[in-house]
Protein backbone atom coordinates (compact mmCIF):
# COMPACT_ATOMS: atom_id res chain seq x y z
CA UNK A 1 0.00 0.00 0.00
CA UNK A 2 1.17 3.62 -0.47
CA UNK A 3 1.21 4.17 3.30
CA UNK A 4 3.39 1.10 3.89
CA UNK A 5 5.75 2.10 1.09
CA UNK A 6 6.09 5.69 2.30
CA UNK A 7 6.82 4.69 5.90
CA UNK A 8 9.54 2.29 4.72
CA UNK A 9 11.06 5.13 2.69
CA UNK A 10 11.15 7.55 5.63
CA UNK A 11 12.73 4.85 7.81
CA UNK A 12 15.60 4.59 5.34
CA UNK A 13 16.03 8.37 5.15
CA UNK A 14 15.59 9.48 8.77
CA UNK A 15 15.10 6.27 10.79
CA UNK A 16 11.44 7.01 11.47
CA UNK A 17 8.14 5.76 10.03
CA UNK A 18 6.50 9.05 11.06
CA UNK A 19 6.19 11.11 7.89
CA UNK A 20 5.15 14.16 9.88
CA UNK A 21 8.29 13.94 12.04
CA UNK A 22 10.84 14.31 9.24
CA UNK A 23 13.46 16.86 10.23
CA UNK A 24 14.03 17.94 6.64
CA UNK A 25 10.75 17.30 4.79
CA UNK A 26 11.60 19.54 1.83
CA UNK A 27 14.89 17.72 1.25
CA UNK A 28 13.09 14.40 1.49
CA UNK A 29 10.48 15.29 -1.12
CA UNK A 30 12.98 16.98 -3.43
CA UNK A 31 15.79 14.39 -3.45
CA UNK A 32 15.68 11.75 -0.72
CA UNK A 33 12.28 10.55 -1.82
CA UNK A 34 13.49 9.28 -5.19
CA UNK A 35 16.48 7.42 -3.80
CA UNK A 36 14.59 5.80 -0.95
CA UNK A 37 11.74 4.81 -3.28
CA UNK A 38 14.18 2.94 -5.51
CA UNK A 39 15.77 1.21 -2.52
CA UNK A 40 12.43 0.09 -1.10
CA UNK A 41 11.12 -0.99 -4.50
CA UNK A 42 14.25 -3.06 -5.16
CA UNK A 43 14.06 -4.57 -1.69
CA UNK A 44 10.43 -5.58 -2.18
CA UNK A 45 11.18 -7.09 -5.59
CA UNK A 46 13.98 -9.08 -3.95
CA UNK A 47 12.07 -10.15 -0.86
CA UNK A 48 8.87 -11.38 -2.54
CA UNK A 49 10.43 -14.54 -4.06
CA UNK A 50 12.28 -15.14 -0.79
CA UNK A 51 9.00 -15.06 1.13
CA UNK A 52 7.32 -17.29 -1.45
CA UNK A 53 9.92 -19.96 -0.78
CA UNK A 54 8.51 -20.09 2.76
CA UNK A 55 4.94 -20.13 1.45
CA UNK A 56 4.12 -16.48 2.17
CA UNK A 57 2.40 -15.14 -0.93
CA UNK A 58 0.99 -11.84 0.30
CA UNK A 59 1.42 -9.28 3.05
CA UNK A 60 -2.19 -9.84 4.13
CA UNK A 61 -1.12 -13.22 5.51
CA UNK A 62 0.60 -11.30 8.32
CA UNK A 63 -1.84 -9.97 10.95
CA UNK A 64 0.00 -6.63 11.22
CA UNK A 65 1.27 -4.46 8.37
CA UNK A 66 3.66 -2.87 10.86
CA UNK A 67 5.51 -6.17 11.11
CA UNK A 68 5.72 -6.19 7.32
CA UNK A 69 7.06 -2.62 7.31
CA UNK A 70 9.76 -3.60 9.78
CA UNK A 71 10.70 -6.59 7.62
CA UNK A 72 10.77 -4.63 4.35
CA UNK A 73 12.73 -1.68 5.71
CA UNK A 74 15.22 -3.96 7.50
CA UNK A 75 15.73 -5.88 4.25
CA UNK A 76 16.16 -2.63 2.30
CA UNK A 77 18.75 -1.48 4.82
CA UNK A 78 20.85 -4.67 5.04
CA UNK A 79 20.18 -7.09 2.16
CA UNK A 80 23.28 -5.97 0.23
CA UNK A 81 25.52 -6.27 3.27
CA UNK A 82 28.02 -9.09 3.73
CA UNK A 83 26.81 -12.01 5.90
CA UNK A 84 23.16 -10.96 5.62
CA UNK A 85 21.06 -13.93 6.75
CA UNK A 86 17.49 -13.71 5.48
CA UNK A 87 16.58 -16.94 7.28
CA UNK A 88 17.40 -15.32 10.62
CA UNK A 89 15.48 -12.18 9.65
CA UNK A 90 12.47 -14.28 8.66
CA UNK A 91 12.57 -16.09 12.01
CA UNK A 92 12.51 -12.69 13.70
CA UNK A 93 9.53 -11.72 11.53
CA UNK A 94 7.64 -14.85 12.63
CA UNK A 95 8.56 -14.26 16.27
CA UNK A 96 7.39 -10.63 16.04
CA UNK A 97 4.15 -11.87 14.49
CA UNK A 98 3.58 -14.54 17.16
CA UNK A 99 4.29 -12.11 20.03
CA UNK A 100 2.11 -9.40 18.42
CA UNK A 101 5.06 -7.03 18.71
CA UNK A 102 3.18 -4.22 16.97
CA UNK A 103 -0.30 -4.79 18.40
CA UNK A 104 -0.14 -1.99 20.99
CA UNK A 105 0.99 1.51 20.00
CA UNK A 106 2.38 0.05 16.76
CA UNK A 107 3.74 3.30 15.36
CA UNK A 108 5.66 4.00 18.56
CA UNK A 109 7.14 0.50 18.60
CA UNK A 110 8.12 0.67 14.93
CA UNK A 111 9.69 4.09 15.51
CA UNK A 112 11.73 2.62 18.37
CA UNK A 113 12.83 -0.41 16.34
CA UNK A 114 13.72 1.64 13.26
CA UNK A 115 15.77 3.99 15.42
CA UNK A 116 17.76 0.98 16.64
CA UNK A 117 18.53 -0.88 13.43
CA UNK A 118 19.19 2.17 11.27
CA UNK A 119 22.06 3.19 13.58
CA UNK A 120 23.84 -0.17 13.31
CA UNK A 121 26.02 -1.23 10.38
CA UNK A 122 26.21 -5.02 10.82
CA UNK A 123 22.97 -6.88 10.04
CA UNK A 124 23.57 -9.50 12.74
CA UNK A 125 24.04 -6.83 15.38
CA UNK A 126 21.01 -4.92 14.15
CA UNK A 127 18.89 -8.05 14.39
CA UNK A 128 20.21 -8.75 17.88
CA UNK A 129 19.02 -5.28 18.92
CA UNK A 130 15.47 -6.33 18.01
CA UNK A 131 15.54 -9.74 19.68
CA UNK A 132 12.75 -10.76 22.02
CA UNK A 133 13.26 -12.92 25.14
CA UNK A 134 12.84 -16.62 24.40
CA UNK A 135 10.44 -17.10 27.32
CA UNK A 136 8.25 -14.31 25.95
CA UNK A 137 8.12 -15.98 22.53
CA UNK A 138 7.40 -19.41 24.07
CA UNK A 139 4.57 -18.03 26.20
CA UNK A 140 3.07 -16.14 23.24
CA UNK A 141 3.34 -19.23 21.04
CA UNK A 142 1.40 -21.39 23.51
CA UNK A 143 -1.28 -18.72 23.85
CA UNK A 144 -1.52 -18.23 20.09
CA UNK A 145 -1.94 -21.94 19.35
CA UNK A 146 -4.68 -22.19 21.98
CA UNK A 147 -6.86 -19.65 20.16
CA UNK A 148 -9.54 -20.66 17.61
CA UNK A 149 -8.28 -20.84 14.05
CA UNK A 150 -8.41 -17.68 11.93
CA UNK A 151 -6.98 -17.39 8.42
CA UNK A 152 -5.35 -14.00 8.97
CA UNK A 153 -3.56 -14.84 12.23
CA UNK A 154 -0.09 -15.63 13.49
CA UNK A 155 -1.09 -19.26 14.10
CA UNK A 156 -2.29 -19.67 10.50
CA UNK A 157 0.88 -18.11 9.09
CA UNK A 158 3.08 -20.23 11.34
CA UNK A 159 1.32 -23.50 10.50
CA UNK A 160 1.49 -22.69 6.79
CA UNK A 161 5.24 -22.08 6.97
CA UNK A 162 5.70 -25.34 8.91
CA UNK A 163 3.72 -27.33 6.36
CA UNK A 164 4.87 -25.59 3.18
CA UNK A 165 8.02 -27.45 2.26
CA UNK A 166 7.60 -30.46 4.52
CA UNK A 167 4.07 -31.76 4.12
CA UNK A 168 2.94 -34.07 1.31
CA UNK A 169 -0.39 -33.53 -0.42
CA UNK A 170 -2.75 -36.34 0.48
CA UNK A 171 -4.12 -36.74 -3.03
CA UNK A 172 -1.34 -35.81 -5.45
CA UNK A 173 1.63 -37.15 -3.52
CA UNK A 174 4.11 -34.32 -4.00
CA UNK A 175 5.17 -31.56 -1.63
CA UNK A 176 2.41 -29.08 -0.81
CA UNK A 177 4.61 -26.32 -2.18
CA UNK A 178 4.06 -27.81 -5.66
CA UNK A 179 0.34 -27.03 -5.62
CA UNK A 180 -0.33 -23.38 -4.75
CA UNK A 181 -2.69 -21.82 -3.92
CA UNK A 182 -3.42 -24.18 -1.04
CA UNK A 183 -6.68 -24.45 0.88
CA UNK A 184 -7.35 -24.85 4.59
CA UNK A 185 -8.84 -28.23 5.44
CA UNK A 186 -10.64 -29.48 8.57
CA UNK A 187 -9.16 -32.91 9.30
CA UNK A 188 -12.32 -33.97 11.14
CA UNK A 189 -15.24 -32.15 9.47
CA UNK A 190 -18.22 -30.69 11.30
CA UNK A 191 -20.55 -33.55 10.32
CA UNK A 192 -18.26 -36.16 11.88
CA UNK A 193 -17.88 -34.05 15.02
CA UNK A 194 -21.64 -33.76 15.31
CA UNK A 195 -22.03 -37.53 14.94
CA UNK A 196 -19.75 -38.12 17.93
CA UNK A 197 -21.46 -35.34 19.94
CA UNK A 198 -18.27 -33.32 20.13
CA UNK A 199 -18.46 -29.64 21.02
CA UNK A 200 -18.81 -27.31 18.03
CA UNK A 201 -15.89 -25.22 19.34
CA UNK A 202 -13.37 -27.98 18.60
CA UNK A 203 -14.02 -27.61 14.87
CA UNK A 204 -11.69 -24.62 14.68
CA UNK A 205 -9.04 -25.92 17.03
CA UNK A 206 -5.78 -25.39 15.13
CA UNK A 207 -5.00 -29.07 15.76
CA UNK A 208 -7.95 -29.82 13.45
CA UNK A 209 -6.59 -27.74 10.57
CA UNK A 210 -4.11 -28.46 7.82
CA UNK A 211 -3.40 -27.33 4.28
CA UNK A 212 -4.10 -29.35 1.14
CA UNK A 213 -4.16 -28.77 -2.59
CA UNK A 214 -7.50 -27.59 -3.95
CA UNK A 215 -7.93 -31.04 -5.54
CA UNK A 216 -7.49 -32.89 -2.26
CA UNK A 217 -9.60 -30.47 -0.24
CA UNK A 218 -12.51 -30.74 -2.68
CA UNK A 219 -12.39 -34.53 -2.59
CA UNK A 220 -11.97 -35.03 1.15
CA UNK A 221 -13.57 -32.01 2.83
CA UNK A 222 -16.83 -33.69 3.94
CA UNK A 223 -15.25 -36.91 5.22
CA UNK A 224 -12.96 -37.77 8.14
CA UNK A 225 -9.63 -39.41 7.20
CA UNK A 226 -10.56 -42.87 8.49
CA UNK A 227 -13.13 -43.05 5.68
CA UNK A 228 -10.84 -42.32 2.72
CA UNK A 229 -7.27 -42.86 3.93
CA UNK A 230 -7.22 -46.64 3.37
CA UNK A 231 -8.01 -46.27 -0.33
CA UNK A 232 -7.09 -42.73 -1.38
CA UNK A 233 -3.96 -42.16 0.71
CA UNK A 234 -2.71 -45.61 1.77
CA UNK A 235 0.73 -44.34 2.84
CA UNK A 236 0.58 -43.18 6.50
CA UNK A 237 3.70 -41.01 6.05
CA UNK A 238 1.60 -38.60 4.00
CA UNK A 239 -0.56 -38.08 7.07
CA UNK A 240 2.45 -37.92 9.39
CA UNK A 241 3.92 -35.09 7.31
CA UNK A 242 0.94 -33.01 8.49
CA UNK A 243 1.78 -33.56 12.18
CA UNK A 244 -0.65 -36.44 12.52
CA UNK A 245 0.92 -38.77 15.13
CA UNK A 246 2.15 -42.12 13.79
CA UNK A 247 -0.36 -44.21 15.72
CA UNK A 248 -3.28 -42.19 14.31
CA UNK A 249 -1.82 -42.12 10.80
CA UNK A 250 -1.64 -45.91 10.81
CA UNK A 251 -5.12 -46.23 12.34
CA UNK A 252 -6.64 -43.94 9.71
CA UNK A 253 -5.00 -45.78 6.81
CA UNK A 254 -6.29 -49.01 8.38
CA UNK A 255 -9.80 -47.54 8.41
CA UNK A 256 -10.03 -47.29 12.20
CA UNK A 257 -12.23 -44.42 13.35
CA UNK A 258 -12.18 -41.93 16.19
CA UNK A 259 -15.73 -42.14 17.50
CA UNK A 260 -15.70 -40.60 20.98
CA UNK A 261 -15.08 -36.99 22.09
CA UNK A 262 -12.34 -38.01 24.56
CA UNK A 263 -10.49 -39.91 21.82
CA UNK A 264 -10.78 -36.87 19.59
CA UNK A 265 -9.41 -34.68 22.37
CA UNK A 266 -6.40 -36.98 22.77
CA UNK A 267 -5.75 -36.81 19.02
CA UNK A 268 -5.81 -32.99 19.09
CA UNK A 269 -3.50 -32.84 22.12
CA UNK A 270 -0.93 -35.14 20.54
CA UNK A 271 -1.03 -33.35 17.19
CA UNK A 272 -0.70 -29.96 18.86
CA UNK A 273 2.43 -31.14 20.68
CA UNK A 274 4.05 -32.01 17.34
CA UNK A 275 3.12 -28.60 15.92
CA UNK A 276 4.51 -26.87 19.02
CA UNK A 277 7.74 -28.85 18.82
CA UNK A 278 8.47 -27.86 15.23
CA UNK A 279 7.26 -24.29 15.77
CA UNK A 280 9.78 -23.85 18.58
CA UNK A 281 12.55 -25.25 16.39
CA UNK A 282 11.55 -22.88 13.60
CA UNK A 283 11.61 -19.90 15.94
CA UNK A 284 15.08 -20.83 17.13
CA UNK A 285 14.64 -22.43 20.56
mmCIF file of C-alpha atoms in Angstrom, residues 31-270:
data_model
loop_
_atom_site.group_PDB
_atom_site.id
_atom_site.type_symbol
_atom_site.label_atom_id
_atom_site.label_comp_id
_atom_site.label_asym_id
_atom_site.label_seq_id
_atom_site.Cartn_x
_atom_site.Cartn_y
_atom_site.Cartn_z
ATOM 1 C CA UNK A 31 15.788 14.393 -3.451
ATOM 2 C CA UNK A 32 15.677 11.749 -0.718
ATOM 3 C CA UNK A 33 12.278 10.548 -1.819
ATOM 4 C CA UNK A 34 13.492 9.284 -5.189
ATOM 5 C CA UNK A 35 16.481 7.420 -3.802
ATOM 6 C CA UNK A 36 14.592 5.801 -0.953
ATOM 7 C CA UNK A 37 11.744 4.814 -3.276
ATOM 8 C CA UNK A 38 14.177 2.936 -5.505
ATOM 9 C CA UNK A 39 15.766 1.209 -2.525
ATOM 10 C CA UNK A 40 12.433 0.088 -1.104
ATOM 11 C CA UNK A 41 11.122 -0.988 -4.502
ATOM 12 C CA UNK A 42 14.253 -3.058 -5.165
ATOM 13 C CA UNK A 43 14.055 -4.567 -1.694
ATOM 14 C CA UNK A 44 10.429 -5.577 -2.183
ATOM 15 C CA UNK A 45 11.178 -7.093 -5.593
ATOM 16 C CA UNK A 46 13.981 -9.078 -3.952
ATOM 17 C CA UNK A 47 12.069 -10.146 -0.860
ATOM 18 C CA UNK A 48 8.874 -11.382 -2.542
ATOM 19 C CA UNK A 49 10.435 -14.536 -4.057
ATOM 20 C CA UNK A 50 12.285 -15.145 -0.787
ATOM 21 C CA UNK A 51 8.996 -15.062 1.132
ATOM 22 C CA UNK A 52 7.317 -17.288 -1.450
ATOM 23 C CA UNK A 53 9.924 -19.958 -0.780
ATOM 24 C CA UNK A 54 8.508 -20.085 2.760
ATOM 25 C CA UNK A 55 4.937 -20.134 1.450
ATOM 26 C CA UNK A 56 4.115 -16.481 2.168
ATOM 27 C CA UNK A 57 2.399 -15.138 -0.932
ATOM 28 C CA UNK A 58 0.992 -11.845 0.301
ATOM 29 C CA UNK A 59 1.421 -9.282 3.055
ATOM 30 C CA UNK A 60 -2.192 -9.836 4.134
ATOM 31 C CA UNK A 61 -1.123 -13.221 5.513
ATOM 32 C CA UNK A 62 0.595 -11.304 8.316
ATOM 33 C CA UNK A 63 -1.837 -9.968 10.953
ATOM 34 C CA UNK A 64 -0.002 -6.627 11.215
ATOM 35 C CA UNK A 65 1.265 -4.458 8.366
ATOM 36 C CA UNK A 66 3.657 -2.867 10.856
ATOM 37 C CA UNK A 67 5.513 -6.174 11.106
ATOM 38 C CA UNK A 68 5.721 -6.189 7.317
ATOM 39 C CA UNK A 69 7.065 -2.620 7.309
ATOM 40 C CA UNK A 70 9.758 -3.600 9.776
ATOM 41 C CA UNK A 71 10.701 -6.592 7.622
ATOM 42 C CA UNK A 72 10.766 -4.627 4.346
ATOM 43 C CA UNK A 73 12.726 -1.683 5.705
ATOM 44 C CA UNK A 74 15.219 -3.961 7.496
ATOM 45 C CA UNK A 75 15.731 -5.877 4.254
ATOM 46 C CA UNK A 76 16.159 -2.629 2.297
ATOM 47 C CA UNK A 77 18.749 -1.479 4.824
ATOM 48 C CA UNK A 78 20.848 -4.668 5.041
ATOM 49 C CA UNK A 79 20.175 -7.088 2.156
ATOM 50 C CA UNK A 80 23.275 -5.972 0.234
ATOM 51 C CA UNK A 81 25.524 -6.271 3.271
ATOM 52 C CA UNK A 82 28.015 -9.093 3.732
ATOM 53 C CA UNK A 83 26.806 -12.006 5.896
ATOM 54 C CA UNK A 84 23.165 -10.957 5.621
ATOM 55 C CA UNK A 85 21.055 -13.930 6.753
ATOM 56 C CA UNK A 86 17.494 -13.715 5.477
ATOM 57 C CA UNK A 87 16.582 -16.944 7.283
ATOM 58 C CA UNK A 88 17.400 -15.316 10.624
ATOM 59 C CA UNK A 89 15.484 -12.183 9.649
ATOM 60 C CA UNK A 90 12.472 -14.285 8.655
ATOM 61 C CA UNK A 91 12.566 -16.091 12.013
ATOM 62 C CA UNK A 92 12.507 -12.686 13.704
ATOM 63 C CA UNK A 93 9.530 -11.717 11.527
ATOM 64 C CA UNK A 94 7.640 -14.850 12.630
ATOM 65 C CA UNK A 95 8.560 -14.258 16.274
ATOM 66 C CA UNK A 96 7.388 -10.634 16.037
ATOM 67 C CA UNK A 97 4.151 -11.870 14.491
ATOM 68 C CA UNK A 98 3.579 -14.536 17.164
ATOM 69 C CA UNK A 99 4.290 -12.115 20.025
ATOM 70 C CA UNK A 100 2.113 -9.405 18.420
ATOM 71 C CA UNK A 101 5.060 -7.034 18.712
ATOM 72 C CA UNK A 102 3.180 -4.224 16.974
ATOM 73 C CA UNK A 103 -0.297 -4.786 18.399
ATOM 74 C CA UNK A 104 -0.142 -1.990 20.993
ATOM 75 C CA UNK A 105 0.994 1.514 19.996
ATOM 76 C CA UNK A 106 2.378 0.049 16.756
ATOM 77 C CA UNK A 107 3.738 3.296 15.364
ATOM 78 C CA UNK A 108 5.657 4.003 18.564
ATOM 79 C CA UNK A 109 7.139 0.499 18.603
ATOM 80 C CA UNK A 110 8.117 0.669 14.927
ATOM 81 C CA UNK A 111 9.694 4.092 15.507
ATOM 82 C CA UNK A 112 11.726 2.615 18.370
ATOM 83 C CA UNK A 113 12.827 -0.414 16.339
ATOM 84 C CA UNK A 114 13.725 1.639 13.261
ATOM 85 C CA UNK A 115 15.774 3.988 15.419
ATOM 86 C CA UNK A 116 17.755 0.976 16.639
ATOM 87 C CA UNK A 117 18.526 -0.884 13.432
ATOM 88 C CA UNK A 118 19.190 2.167 11.272
ATOM 89 C CA UNK A 119 22.056 3.192 13.576
ATOM 90 C CA UNK A 120 23.844 -0.167 13.311
ATOM 91 C CA UNK A 121 26.023 -1.229 10.385
ATOM 92 C CA UNK A 122 26.211 -5.019 10.816
ATOM 93 C CA UNK A 123 22.968 -6.884 10.042
ATOM 94 C CA UNK A 124 23.567 -9.505 12.735
ATOM 95 C CA UNK A 125 24.043 -6.832 15.384
ATOM 96 C CA UNK A 126 21.010 -4.920 14.148
ATOM 97 C CA UNK A 127 18.893 -8.055 14.393
ATOM 98 C CA UNK A 128 20.214 -8.746 17.877
ATOM 99 C CA UNK A 129 19.019 -5.285 18.924
ATOM 100 C CA UNK A 130 15.472 -6.329 18.009
ATOM 101 C CA UNK A 131 15.541 -9.740 19.682
ATOM 102 C CA UNK A 132 12.747 -10.756 22.017
ATOM 103 C CA UNK A 133 13.261 -12.920 25.137
ATOM 104 C CA UNK A 134 12.841 -16.624 24.397
ATOM 105 C CA UNK A 135 10.443 -17.104 27.317
ATOM 106 C CA UNK A 136 8.246 -14.307 25.945
ATOM 107 C CA UNK A 137 8.120 -15.983 22.528
ATOM 108 C CA UNK A 138 7.402 -19.405 24.065
ATOM 109 C CA UNK A 139 4.572 -18.031 26.198
ATOM 110 C CA UNK A 140 3.065 -16.139 23.245
ATOM 111 C CA UNK A 141 3.337 -19.234 21.041
ATOM 112 C CA UNK A 142 1.403 -21.394 23.512
ATOM 113 C CA UNK A 143 -1.284 -18.716 23.852
ATOM 114 C CA UNK A 144 -1.517 -18.230 20.090
ATOM 115 C CA UNK A 145 -1.937 -21.937 19.346
ATOM 116 C CA UNK A 146 -4.680 -22.185 21.978
ATOM 117 C CA UNK A 147 -6.859 -19.647 20.162
ATOM 118 C CA UNK A 148 -9.541 -20.660 17.609
ATOM 119 C CA UNK A 149 -8.284 -20.837 14.050
ATOM 120 C CA UNK A 150 -8.412 -17.680 11.934
ATOM 121 C CA UNK A 151 -6.980 -17.389 8.425
ATOM 122 C CA UNK A 152 -5.345 -14.000 8.975
ATOM 123 C CA UNK A 153 -3.563 -14.840 12.228
ATOM 124 C CA UNK A 154 -0.090 -15.633 13.486
ATOM 125 C CA UNK A 155 -1.090 -19.256 14.095
ATOM 126 C CA UNK A 156 -2.287 -19.672 10.504
ATOM 127 C CA UNK A 157 0.880 -18.115 9.092
ATOM 128 C CA UNK A 158 3.077 -20.231 11.343
ATOM 129 C CA UNK A 159 1.316 -23.497 10.505
ATOM 130 C CA UNK A 160 1.491 -22.692 6.794
ATOM 131 C CA UNK A 161 5.241 -22.081 6.972
ATOM 132 C CA UNK A 162 5.705 -25.336 8.912
ATOM 133 C CA UNK A 163 3.721 -27.331 6.357
ATOM 134 C CA UNK A 164 4.867 -25.588 3.182
ATOM 135 C CA UNK A 165 8.022 -27.449 2.256
ATOM 136 C CA UNK A 166 7.603 -30.460 4.524
ATOM 137 C CA UNK A 167 4.072 -31.761 4.118
ATOM 138 C CA UNK A 168 2.941 -34.071 1.310
ATOM 139 C CA UNK A 169 -0.388 -33.530 -0.421
ATOM 140 C CA UNK A 170 -2.755 -36.339 0.483
ATOM 141 C CA UNK A 171 -4.120 -36.738 -3.034
ATOM 142 C CA UNK A 172 -1.345 -35.810 -5.451
ATOM 143 C CA UNK A 173 1.626 -37.149 -3.519
ATOM 144 C CA UNK A 174 4.114 -34.318 -4.000
ATOM 145 C CA UNK A 175 5.169 -31.560 -1.635
ATOM 146 C CA UNK A 176 2.409 -29.076 -0.812
ATOM 147 C CA UNK A 177 4.613 -26.320 -2.178
ATOM 148 C CA UNK A 178 4.060 -27.809 -5.656
ATOM 149 C CA UNK A 179 0.337 -27.026 -5.619
ATOM 150 C CA UNK A 180 -0.332 -23.376 -4.753
ATOM 151 C CA UNK A 181 -2.687 -21.825 -3.921
ATOM 152 C CA UNK A 182 -3.416 -24.184 -1.043
ATOM 153 C CA UNK A 183 -6.682 -24.447 0.879
ATOM 154 C CA UNK A 184 -7.351 -24.853 4.593
ATOM 155 C CA UNK A 185 -8.844 -28.232 5.435
ATOM 156 C CA UNK A 186 -10.642 -29.482 8.565
ATOM 157 C CA UNK A 187 -9.155 -32.906 9.303
ATOM 158 C CA UNK A 188 -12.315 -33.972 11.140
ATOM 159 C CA UNK A 189 -15.237 -32.148 9.470
ATOM 160 C CA UNK A 190 -18.225 -30.694 11.296
ATOM 161 C CA UNK A 191 -20.548 -33.547 10.324
ATOM 162 C CA UNK A 192 -18.263 -36.165 11.880
ATOM 163 C CA UNK A 193 -17.880 -34.049 15.020
ATOM 164 C CA UNK A 194 -21.638 -33.757 15.313
ATOM 165 C CA UNK A 195 -22.034 -37.532 14.943
ATOM 166 C CA UNK A 196 -19.754 -38.123 17.934
ATOM 167 C CA UNK A 197 -21.462 -35.338 19.945
ATOM 168 C CA UNK A 198 -18.267 -33.323 20.130
ATOM 169 C CA UNK A 199 -18.455 -29.639 21.015
ATOM 170 C CA UNK A 200 -18.808 -27.309 18.034
ATOM 171 C CA UNK A 201 -15.892 -25.219 19.336
ATOM 172 C CA UNK A 202 -13.368 -27.984 18.604
ATOM 173 C CA UNK A 203 -14.015 -27.608 14.869
ATOM 174 C CA UNK A 204 -11.690 -24.620 14.677
ATOM 175 C CA UNK A 205 -9.039 -25.924 17.030
ATOM 176 C CA UNK A 206 -5.780 -25.394 15.130
ATOM 177 C CA UNK A 207 -5.004 -29.073 15.763
ATOM 178 C CA UNK A 208 -7.947 -29.817 13.455
ATOM 179 C CA UNK A 209 -6.589 -27.743 10.568
ATOM 180 C CA UNK A 210 -4.109 -28.463 7.817
ATOM 181 C CA UNK A 211 -3.401 -27.328 4.275
ATOM 182 C CA UNK A 212 -4.099 -29.348 1.137
ATOM 183 C CA UNK A 213 -4.162 -28.770 -2.586
ATOM 184 C CA UNK A 214 -7.501 -27.588 -3.954
ATOM 185 C CA UNK A 215 -7.932 -31.036 -5.545
ATOM 186 C CA UNK A 216 -7.489 -32.887 -2.257
ATOM 187 C CA UNK A 217 -9.597 -30.466 -0.244
ATOM 188 C CA UNK A 218 -12.506 -30.739 -2.676
ATOM 189 C CA UNK A 219 -12.394 -34.526 -2.590
ATOM 190 C CA UNK A 220 -11.967 -35.032 1.153
ATOM 191 C CA UNK A 221 -13.574 -32.012 2.831
ATOM 192 C CA UNK A 222 -16.826 -33.691 3.940
ATOM 193 C CA UNK A 223 -15.249 -36.908 5.222
ATOM 194 C CA UNK A 224 -12.956 -37.770 8.142
ATOM 195 C CA UNK A 225 -9.630 -39.408 7.202
ATOM 196 C CA UNK A 226 -10.564 -42.865 8.486
ATOM 197 C CA UNK A 227 -13.135 -43.048 5.678
ATOM 198 C CA UNK A 228 -10.844 -42.319 2.722
ATOM 199 C CA UNK A 229 -7.268 -42.855 3.926
ATOM 200 C CA UNK A 230 -7.219 -46.640 3.372
ATOM 201 C CA UNK A 231 -8.011 -46.273 -0.330
ATOM 202 C CA UNK A 232 -7.089 -42.730 -1.385
ATOM 203 C CA UNK A 233 -3.960 -42.158 0.706
ATOM 204 C CA UNK A 234 -2.706 -45.610 1.769
ATOM 205 C CA UNK A 235 0.730 -44.340 2.838
ATOM 206 C CA UNK A 236 0.585 -43.182 6.495
ATOM 207 C CA UNK A 237 3.701 -41.010 6.052
ATOM 208 C CA UNK A 238 1.596 -38.604 3.998
ATOM 209 C CA UNK A 239 -0.561 -38.084 7.072
ATOM 210 C CA UNK A 240 2.451 -37.924 9.388
ATOM 211 C CA UNK A 241 3.922 -35.090 7.311
ATOM 212 C CA UNK A 242 0.940 -33.013 8.491
ATOM 213 C CA UNK A 243 1.782 -33.565 12.179
ATOM 214 C CA UNK A 244 -0.654 -36.440 12.522
ATOM 215 C CA UNK A 245 0.923 -38.770 15.126
ATOM 216 C CA UNK A 246 2.153 -42.122 13.792
ATOM 217 C CA UNK A 247 -0.364 -44.207 15.721
ATOM 218 C CA UNK A 248 -3.282 -42.193 14.313
ATOM 219 C CA UNK A 249 -1.824 -42.116 10.799
ATOM 220 C CA UNK A 250 -1.643 -45.909 10.811
ATOM 221 C CA UNK A 251 -5.118 -46.231 12.342
ATOM 222 C CA UNK A 252 -6.640 -43.943 9.709
ATOM 223 C CA UNK A 253 -4.999 -45.776 6.808
ATOM 224 C CA UNK A 254 -6.286 -49.009 8.384
ATOM 225 C CA UNK A 255 -9.796 -47.539 8.407
ATOM 226 C CA UNK A 256 -10.034 -47.285 12.203
ATOM 227 C CA UNK A 257 -12.233 -44.418 13.353
ATOM 228 C CA UNK A 258 -12.180 -41.932 16.189
ATOM 229 C CA UNK A 259 -15.726 -42.138 17.502
ATOM 230 C CA UNK A 260 -15.699 -40.595 20.984
ATOM 231 C CA UNK A 261 -15.075 -36.988 22.093
ATOM 232 C CA UNK A 262 -12.342 -38.011 24.562
ATOM 233 C CA UNK A 263 -10.489 -39.907 21.820
ATOM 234 C CA UNK A 264 -10.780 -36.869 19.589
ATOM 235 C CA UNK A 265 -9.410 -34.676 22.369
ATOM 236 C CA UNK A 266 -6.402 -36.976 22.770
ATOM 237 C CA UNK A 267 -5.753 -36.812 19.017
ATOM 238 C CA UNK A 268 -5.806 -32.993 19.094
ATOM 239 C CA UNK A 269 -3.497 -32.840 22.119
ATOM 240 C CA UNK A 270 -0.933 -35.143 20.535
#
